[in-house]
PDB file of C-alpha atoms and ligand atoms in Angstrom:
ATOM      1  CA  MET A   1       4.080 -14.690  11.547  1.00 78.00           C
ATOM      2  CA  ASP A   2       2.098 -15.420  14.690  1.00 96.00           C
ATOM      3  CA  PHE A   3      -0.879 -13.030  15.152  1.00 97.00           C
ATOM      4  CA  VAL A   4       0.174 -11.857  18.619  1.00 97.00           C
ATOM      5  CA  GLU A   5       3.693 -11.203  17.340  1.00 98.00           C
ATOM      6  CA  VAL A   6       2.346  -9.137  14.432  1.00 98.00           C
ATOM      7  CA  VAL A   7       0.183  -7.028  16.752  1.00 98.00           C
ATOM      8  CA  ARG A   8       2.983  -6.484  19.254  1.00 97.00           C
ATOM      9  CA  LYS A   9       5.510  -5.659  16.559  1.00 97.00           C
ATOM     10  CA  ARG A  10       3.332  -3.066  14.837  1.00 98.00           C
ATOM     11  CA  ARG A  11       4.281   0.536  15.415  1.00 97.00           C
ATOM     12  CA  MET A  12       4.015   3.694  13.349  1.00 97.00           C
ATOM     13  CA  VAL A  13       7.298   4.007  11.464  1.00 98.00           C
ATOM     14  CA  ARG A  14       8.500   7.439  10.338  1.00 98.00           C
ATOM     15  CA  HIS A  15      11.586   6.694   8.269  1.00 98.00           C
ATOM     16  CA  PHE A  16      11.791   4.264   5.332  1.00 98.00           C
ATOM     17  CA  LYS A  17      14.508   2.805   3.124  1.00 98.00           C
ATOM     18  CA  PRO A  18      14.036   3.676  -0.546  1.00 96.00           C
ATOM     19  CA  ASP A  19      14.177  -0.017  -1.553  1.00 97.00           C
ATOM     20  CA  PRO A  20      11.091  -1.293  -3.368  1.00 97.00           C
ATOM     21  CA  PHE A  21       9.328  -4.430  -2.143  1.00 98.00           C
ATOM     22  CA  ALA A  22       7.560  -7.294  -3.897  1.00 98.00           C
ATOM     23  CA  ARG A  23       4.350  -6.526  -5.759  1.00 98.00           C
ATOM     24  CA  GLU A  24       2.890  -9.775  -4.331  1.00 98.00           C
ATOM     25  CA  SER A  25       3.317  -8.387  -0.796  1.00 98.00           C
ATOM     26  CA  LEU A  26       1.395  -5.258  -1.755  1.00 98.00           C
ATOM     27  CA  GLU A  27      -1.372  -7.298  -3.338  1.00 98.00           C
ATOM     28  CA  ARG A  28      -1.687  -9.492  -0.236  1.00 98.00           C
ATOM     29  CA  ILE A  29      -1.878  -6.371   1.961  1.00 98.00           C
ATOM     30  CA  LEU A  30      -4.615  -4.850  -0.221  1.00 98.00           C
ATOM     31  CA  ASP A  31      -6.547  -8.100  -0.335  1.00 98.00           C
ATOM     32  CA  LEU A  32      -6.617  -8.258   3.470  1.00 98.00           C
ATOM     33  CA  ALA A  33      -7.795  -4.619   3.644  1.00 98.00           C
ATOM     34  CA  ARG A  34     -10.947  -5.706   1.781  1.00 97.00           C
ATOM     35  CA  ARG A  35     -11.757  -8.189   4.530  1.00 98.00           C
ATOM     36  CA  ALA A  36     -12.548  -5.524   7.136  1.00 98.00           C
ATOM     37  CA  PRO A  37     -16.068  -5.472   8.552  1.00 97.00           C
ATOM     38  CA  SER A  38     -18.438  -2.708   7.440  1.00 96.00           C
ATOM     39  CA  ALA A  39     -21.799  -1.504   8.747  1.00 94.00           C
ATOM     40  CA  GLY A  40     -24.572  -3.104   6.715  1.00 91.00           C
ATOM     41  CA  TYR A  41     -21.788  -4.582   4.583  1.00 93.00           C
ATOM     42  CA  THR A  42     -21.742  -1.202   2.833  1.00 94.00           C
ATOM     43  CA  GLN A  43     -18.024  -1.550   2.022  1.00 96.00           C
ATOM     44  CA  GLY A  44     -17.583   2.188   1.634  1.00 97.00           C
ATOM     45  CA  GLN A  45     -13.826   1.859   2.066  1.00 98.00           C
ATOM     46  CA  SER A  46     -11.537   2.297  -0.947  1.00 98.00           C
ATOM     47  CA  PHE A  47      -7.779   2.369  -1.439  1.00 98.00           C
ATOM     48  CA  LEU A  48      -5.640   4.327  -3.853  1.00 98.00           C
ATOM     49  CA  VAL A  49      -2.081   3.088  -4.353  1.00 98.00           C
ATOM     50  CA  VAL A  50       0.578   5.652  -5.288  1.00 98.00           C
ATOM     51  CA  THR A  51       4.125   4.602  -6.249  1.00 98.00           C
ATOM     52  CA  VAL A  52       5.451   7.194  -8.748  1.00 98.00           C
ATOM     53  CA  PRO A  53       8.003   9.311  -6.783  1.00 98.00           C
ATOM     54  CA  GLU A  54       6.812  12.696  -8.065  1.00 98.00           C
ATOM     55  CA  ARG A  55       3.212  11.834  -7.263  1.00 98.00           C
ATOM     56  CA  ARG A  56       4.200  10.526  -3.806  1.00 98.00           C
ATOM     57  CA  ARG A  57       5.824  13.879  -3.124  1.00 98.00           C
ATOM     58  CA  ALA A  58       2.659  15.718  -4.172  1.00 98.00           C
ATOM     59  CA  VAL A  59       0.561  13.454  -1.909  1.00 98.00           C
ATOM     60  CA  ALA A  60       2.964  14.138   0.958  1.00 98.00           C
ATOM     61  CA  GLU A  61       2.620  17.890   0.389  1.00 98.00           C
ATOM     62  CA  ALA A  62      -1.153  17.537   0.744  1.00 98.00           C
ATOM     63  CA  CYS A  63      -0.383  16.009   4.162  1.00 98.00           C
ATOM     64  CA  ASP A  64       1.899  18.914   5.106  1.00 97.00           C
ATOM     65  CA  GLU A  65       5.022  16.766   5.097  1.00 98.00           C
ATOM     66  CA  SER A  66       7.258  19.736   5.931  1.00 97.00           C
ATOM     67  CA  PHE A  67       5.677  19.803   9.406  1.00 96.00           C
ATOM     68  CA  GLU A  68       6.444  16.077   9.820  1.00 95.00           C
ATOM     69  CA  VAL A  69      10.042  16.626   8.649  1.00 96.00           C
ATOM     70  CA  GLU A  70      10.471  19.302  11.316  1.00 95.00           C
ATOM     71  CA  LEU A  71       9.146  16.925  13.945  1.00 94.00           C
ATOM     72  CA  TYR A  72      10.775  13.645  12.883  1.00 95.00           C
ATOM     73  CA  GLY A  73      13.682  14.655  10.649  1.00 96.00           C
ATOM     74  CA  TYR A  74      12.710  12.597   7.576  1.00 97.00           C
ATOM     75  CA  PRO A  75      10.296  12.998   4.655  1.00 98.00           C
ATOM     76  CA  TRP A  76       8.684   9.745   5.756  1.00 98.00           C
ATOM     77  CA  ILE A  77       5.420  10.222   3.879  1.00 98.00           C
ATOM     78  CA  SER A  78       7.059  10.608   0.451  1.00 98.00           C
ATOM     79  CA  GLU A  79      10.193   8.476   0.863  1.00 98.00           C
ATOM     80  CA  ALA A  80       8.385   5.138   1.313  1.00 98.00           C
ATOM     81  CA  PRO A  81       8.142   3.330  -2.053  1.00 98.00           C
ATOM     82  CA  VAL A  82       4.391   2.823  -1.688  1.00 98.00           C
ATOM     83  CA  GLN A  83       1.598   4.972  -0.322  1.00 98.00           C
ATOM     84  CA  ILE A  84      -1.911   3.655   0.217  1.00 98.00           C
ATOM     85  CA  LEU A  85      -4.526   6.378   0.467  1.00 98.00           C
ATOM     86  CA  ALA A  86      -7.305   5.231   2.760  1.00 98.00           C
ATOM     87  CA  CYS A  87     -10.617   6.594   1.496  1.00 98.00           C
ATOM     88  CA  THR A  88     -14.243   6.336   2.530  1.00 98.00           C
ATOM     89  CA  SER A  89     -17.612   7.433   1.251  1.00 97.00           C
ATOM     90  CA  GLU A  90     -20.278   8.867   3.542  1.00 95.00           C
ATOM     91  CA  ALA A  91     -22.635   8.879   0.554  1.00 92.00           C
ATOM     92  CA  ALA A  92     -22.271   5.111   0.182  1.00 93.00           C
ATOM     93  CA  TYR A  93     -23.611   4.676   3.731  1.00 92.00           C
ATOM     94  CA  ARG A  94     -26.427   7.182   3.364  1.00 88.00           C
ATOM     95  CA  PHE A  95     -27.589   6.472  -0.166  1.00 82.00           C
ATOM     96  CA  GLY A  96     -25.599   3.400  -1.259  1.00 75.00           C
ATOM     97  CA  HIS A  97     -26.893   0.228  -2.827  1.00 66.00           C
ATOM     98  CA  ARG A  98     -29.265  -1.436  -0.361  1.00 69.00           C
ATOM     99  CA  ASP A  99     -32.159  -3.822  -0.489  1.00 72.00           C
ATOM    100  CA  PRO A 100     -35.382  -1.735  -0.791  1.00 69.00           C
ATOM    101  CA  GLU A 101     -36.653  -2.960   2.599  1.00 72.00           C
ATOM    102  CA  GLU A 102     -33.542  -1.528   4.277  1.00 73.00           C
ATOM    103  CA  LEU A 103     -34.213   2.015   3.013  1.00 73.00           C
ATOM    104  CA  PRO A 104     -36.412   4.502   4.929  1.00 74.00           C
ATOM    105  CA  GLN A 105     -39.860   4.328   3.339  1.00 76.00           C
ATOM    106  CA  ASP A 106     -40.219   8.138   3.178  1.00 77.00           C
ATOM    107  CA  GLY A 107     -37.251   8.429   0.783  1.00 70.00           C
ATOM    108  CA  SER A 108     -34.954  10.042   3.389  1.00 76.00           C
ATOM    109  CA  GLU A 109     -31.345   8.998   3.895  1.00 75.00           C
ATOM    110  CA  ILE A 110     -30.317   6.168   6.229  1.00 78.00           C
ATOM    111  CA  GLN A 111     -29.459   7.374   9.755  1.00 80.00           C
ATOM    112  CA  TRP A 112     -26.457   5.758  11.446  1.00 86.00           C
ATOM    113  CA  PRO A 113     -25.773   6.006  15.207  1.00 89.00           C
ATOM    114  CA  VAL A 114     -22.138   7.063  14.605  1.00 93.00           C
ATOM    115  CA  PRO A 115     -20.238   7.863  11.363  1.00 95.00           C
ATOM    116  CA  TYR A 116     -19.609   4.242  10.430  1.00 96.00           C
ATOM    117  CA  TRP A 117     -17.827   5.319   7.237  1.00 97.00           C
ATOM    118  CA  TYR A 118     -14.889   6.381   9.420  1.00 98.00           C
ATOM    119  CA  PHE A 119     -15.241   3.441  11.801  1.00 98.00           C
ATOM    120  CA  ASP A 120     -15.109   0.928   8.929  1.00 98.00           C
ATOM    121  CA  LEU A 121     -12.155   2.672   7.326  1.00 98.00           C
ATOM    122  CA  GLY A 122     -10.305   2.473  10.649  1.00 98.00           C
ATOM    123  CA  CYS A 123     -10.865  -1.299  10.610  1.00 98.00           C
ATOM    124  CA  SER A 124      -9.325  -1.495   7.138  1.00 98.00           C
ATOM    125  CA  VAL A 125      -6.405   0.743   8.084  1.00 98.00           C
ATOM    126  CA  MET A 126      -5.592  -1.518  11.030  1.00 98.00           C
ATOM    127  CA  LEU A 127      -5.615  -4.545   8.725  1.00 98.00           C
ATOM    128  CA  ILE A 128      -3.213  -2.774   6.358  1.00 98.00           C
ATOM    129  CA  LEU A 129      -0.866  -1.811   9.207  1.00 98.00           C
ATOM    130  CA  LEU A 130      -0.827  -5.389  10.512  1.00 98.00           C
ATOM    131  CA  ALA A 131      -0.573  -6.967   7.058  1.00 98.00           C
ATOM    132  CA  ALA A 132       2.500  -4.811   6.335  1.00 98.00           C
ATOM    133  CA  VAL A 133       4.216  -6.170   9.462  1.00 98.00           C
ATOM    134  CA  ASN A 134       3.220  -9.696   8.456  1.00 98.00           C
ATOM    135  CA  GLU A 135       5.059  -9.128   5.142  1.00 98.00           C
ATOM    136  CA  GLY A 136       8.247  -8.067   6.965  1.00 98.00           C
ATOM    137  CA  LEU A 137       7.540  -4.423   6.120  1.00 98.00           C
ATOM    138  CA  ALA A 138       6.579  -1.371   8.151  1.00 98.00           C
ATOM    139  CA  ALA A 139       3.948   1.319   7.804  1.00 98.00           C
ATOM    140  CA  GLY A 140       3.007   4.721   9.159  1.00 98.00           C
ATOM    141  CA  TYR A 141      -0.110   6.863   9.053  1.00 98.00           C
ATOM    142  CA  ALA A 142      -0.533  10.530   8.219  1.00 98.00           C
ATOM    143  CA  ARG A 143      -3.736  12.526   8.111  1.00 97.00           C
ATOM    144  CA  VAL A 144      -4.706  14.261   4.877  1.00 97.00           C
ATOM    145  CA  ILE A 145      -4.908  18.030   5.183  1.00 97.00           C
ATOM    146  CA  ASP A 146      -5.518  19.402   1.685  1.00 97.00           C
ATOM    147  CA  VAL A 147      -8.385  17.230   0.432  1.00 97.00           C
ATOM    148  CA  PRO A 148      -9.268  19.378  -2.643  1.00 97.00           C
ATOM    149  CA  ARG A 149      -5.650  19.217  -3.797  1.00 97.00           C
ATOM    150  CA  LEU A 150      -5.558  15.422  -3.490  1.00 97.00           C
ATOM    151  CA  ARG A 151      -8.846  15.143  -5.351  1.00 97.00           C
ATOM    152  CA  GLU A 152      -7.461  17.165  -8.229  1.00 97.00           C
ATOM    153  CA  LEU A 153      -4.074  15.423  -8.250  1.00 97.00           C
ATOM    154  CA  LEU A 154      -5.438  11.875  -8.265  1.00 98.00           C
ATOM    155  CA  GLY A 155      -8.916  12.255  -9.788  1.00 98.00           C
ATOM    156  CA  ILE A 156     -10.728  11.245  -6.587  1.00 98.00           C
ATOM    157  CA  PRO A 157     -14.521  11.589  -7.030  1.00 97.00           C
ATOM    158  CA  GLU A 158     -16.430  14.179  -4.967  1.00 96.00           C
ATOM    159  CA  ASP A 159     -18.302  11.552  -2.914  1.00 96.00           C
ATOM    160  CA  VAL A 160     -15.054   9.848  -1.841  1.00 97.00           C
ATOM    161  CA  ILE A 161     -13.134  11.257   1.142  1.00 97.00           C
ATOM    162  CA  PRO A 162      -9.369  10.614   1.281  1.00 98.00           C
ATOM    163  CA  VAL A 163      -8.846  10.353   5.048  1.00 98.00           C
ATOM    164  CA  GLY A 164      -5.245   9.298   5.492  1.00 98.00           C
ATOM    165  CA  VAL A 165      -2.066   8.096   3.825  1.00 98.00           C
ATOM    166  CA  ILE A 166      -0.281   4.881   4.804  1.00 98.00           C
ATOM    167  CA  PRO A 167       3.355   4.885   3.614  1.00 98.00           C
ATOM    168  CA  ILE A 168       4.735   1.330   3.416  1.00 98.00           C
ATOM    169  CA  GLY A 169       8.287   0.091   2.985  1.00 98.00           C
ATOM    170  CA  TYR A 170      11.285  -1.353   4.749  1.00 98.00           C
ATOM    171  CA  PRO A 171      11.861   0.502   8.024  1.00 98.00           C
ATOM    172  CA  ASP A 172      14.915   2.637   8.688  1.00 98.00           C
ATOM    173  CA  ARG A 173      15.978   3.953  12.097  1.00 97.00           C
ATOM    174  CA  ASP A 174      13.478   6.665  13.051  1.00 96.00           C
ATOM    175  CA  VAL A 175      12.741   9.054  15.880  1.00 91.00           C
ATOM    176  CA  PRO A 176      10.020   7.832  18.263  1.00 90.00           C
ATOM    177  CA  SER A 177       6.953  10.057  18.489  1.00 92.00           C
ATOM    178  CA  PRO A 178       7.040  12.456  21.469  1.00 91.00           C
ATOM    179  CA  SER A 179       3.452  11.313  22.197  1.00 93.00           C
ATOM    180  CA  LEU A 180       4.819   7.915  23.253  1.00 95.00           C
ATOM    181  CA  ARG A 181       6.199   9.560  26.395  1.00 94.00           C
ATOM    182  CA  ARG A 182       2.655   9.408  27.700  1.00 95.00           C
ATOM    183  CA  GLY A 183       3.128   5.630  27.968  1.00 96.00           C
ATOM    184  CA  ARG A 184       0.466   2.997  27.397  1.00 96.00           C
ATOM    185  CA  LYS A 185      -2.450   3.413  29.795  1.00 97.00           C
ATOM    186  CA  PRO A 186      -2.709   0.576  32.321  1.00 97.00           C
ATOM    187  CA  ALA A 187      -5.352  -2.072  31.633  1.00 97.00           C
ATOM    188  CA  SER A 188      -7.172  -1.074  34.837  1.00 96.00           C
ATOM    189  CA  GLU A 189      -7.816   2.382  33.346  1.00 96.00           C
ATOM    190  CA  VAL A 190      -9.245   1.275  30.025  1.00 97.00           C
ATOM    191  CA  ILE A 191     -10.871  -2.087  30.664  1.00 97.00           C
ATOM    192  CA  HIS A 192     -13.996  -2.201  32.818  1.00 97.00           C
ATOM    193  CA  TRP A 193     -15.514  -5.477  33.948  1.00 97.00           C
ATOM    194  CA  GLU A 194     -19.265  -5.780  34.343  1.00 98.00           C
ATOM    195  CA  ARG A 195     -19.662  -2.126  35.513  1.00 97.00           C
ATOM    196  CA  TRP A 196     -17.646   1.057  34.764  1.00 96.00           C
TER     197      TRP A 196
HETATM  198  C1  FMN B   1      -6.374   8.574  13.460  1.00 57.91           C
HETATM  199  C2  FMN B   1      -4.871   8.671  13.606  1.00 57.91           C
HETATM  200  C3  FMN B   1      -4.190   9.745  13.061  1.00 57.91           C
HETATM  201  C4  FMN B   1      -2.796   9.821  13.147  1.00 57.91           C
HETATM  202  N1  FMN B   1      -2.159  10.838  12.519  1.00 57.91           N
HETATM  203  C5  FMN B   1      -0.808  10.859  12.538  1.00 57.91           C
HETATM  204  C6  FMN B   1      -0.103  11.869  11.828  1.00 57.91           C
HETATM  205  O1  FMN B   1      -0.685  12.682  11.125  1.00 57.91           O
HETATM  206  N2  FMN B   1       1.250  11.892  11.919  1.00 57.91           N
HETATM  207  C7  FMN B   1       1.927  10.970  12.657  1.00 57.91           C
HETATM  208  O2  FMN B   1       3.142  11.037  12.675  1.00 57.91           O
HETATM  209  N3  FMN B   1       1.284   9.986  13.326  1.00 57.91           N
HETATM  210  C8  FMN B   1      -0.061   9.910  13.281  1.00 57.91           C
HETATM  211  N4  FMN B   1      -0.722   8.911  13.955  1.00 57.91           N
HETATM  212  C9  FMN B   1       0.054   7.879  14.687  1.00 57.91           C
HETATM  213  C10 FMN B   1      -0.051   8.031  16.203  1.00 57.91           C
HETATM  214  O3  FMN B   1       0.716   9.119  16.626  1.00 57.91           O
HETATM  215  C11 FMN B   1       0.456   6.718  16.814  1.00 57.91           C
HETATM  216  O4  FMN B   1      -0.400   5.669  16.454  1.00 57.91           O
HETATM  217  C12 FMN B   1       0.529   6.786  18.341  1.00 57.91           C
HETATM  218  O5  FMN B   1       1.513   7.709  18.737  1.00 57.91           O
HETATM  219  C13 FMN B   1       0.883   5.433  18.970  1.00 57.91           C
HETATM  220  O6  FMN B   1       2.072   4.939  18.405  1.00 57.91           O
HETATM  221  P1  FMN B   1       2.154   3.515  17.715  1.00 57.91           P
HETATM  222  O7  FMN B   1       1.048   3.455  16.684  1.00 57.91           O
HETATM  223  O8  FMN B   1       3.524   3.467  17.096  1.00 57.91           O
HETATM  224  O9  FMN B   1       1.942   2.480  18.765  1.00 57.91           O
HETATM  225  C14 FMN B   1      -2.083   8.820  13.858  1.00 57.91           C
HETATM  226  C15 FMN B   1      -2.783   7.744  14.401  1.00 57.91           C
HETATM  227  C16 FMN B   1      -4.155   7.656  14.263  1.00 57.91           C
HETATM  228  C17 FMN B   1      -4.876   6.453  14.824  1.00 57.91           C
END
């Protein structure tokens, strides 16, 4: 699919058909996620794929799916055949493997101007969302609420932060988010040329 078409077609979908999709599609999506940029090439992003229905339901509970069902009418986090948990590691950025000359000489942790572990994960998430569209699929995004529960359920290490869940599958007719009523801001409001 043409890049512009993929970008324009992407939207957060909140209702999925139960039909599974090809394993090769999932592998292509995950491979593209690894191609995101990362500060200092730290590559603190990681991805946990969940497909077993009972486990998907438990993941969805950790995202407070009942609230989403009230809002959108469907259990869209658990009903999609695949969930990708988008994870990051602050520790990898502060203490991760680096060339000795990159580390502060006094043994302190590396200081970053903004939390790049979240920035880099956002880059990967966008690639996943676009790659899903490119495969003829759809994806959504839900924030994780109960991190300790997810850690216990899926054996996620303490230094890894599960940030969000991306359900992927074939789209079904859903209810548009009420936030969309705000409309897309005009270019003149968000793009500044030469001076603000
Ligand atoms: C960081 C982030 C967190 C989000 N969390 C949720 C969420 O928990 N539940 C949800 O339904 N949508 C969530 N969204 C989706 C946004 O509501 C959605 O991207 C926005 O309304 C624009 O719609 P579009 O992506 O379909 O263009 C989130 C998006 C981002 C970027």
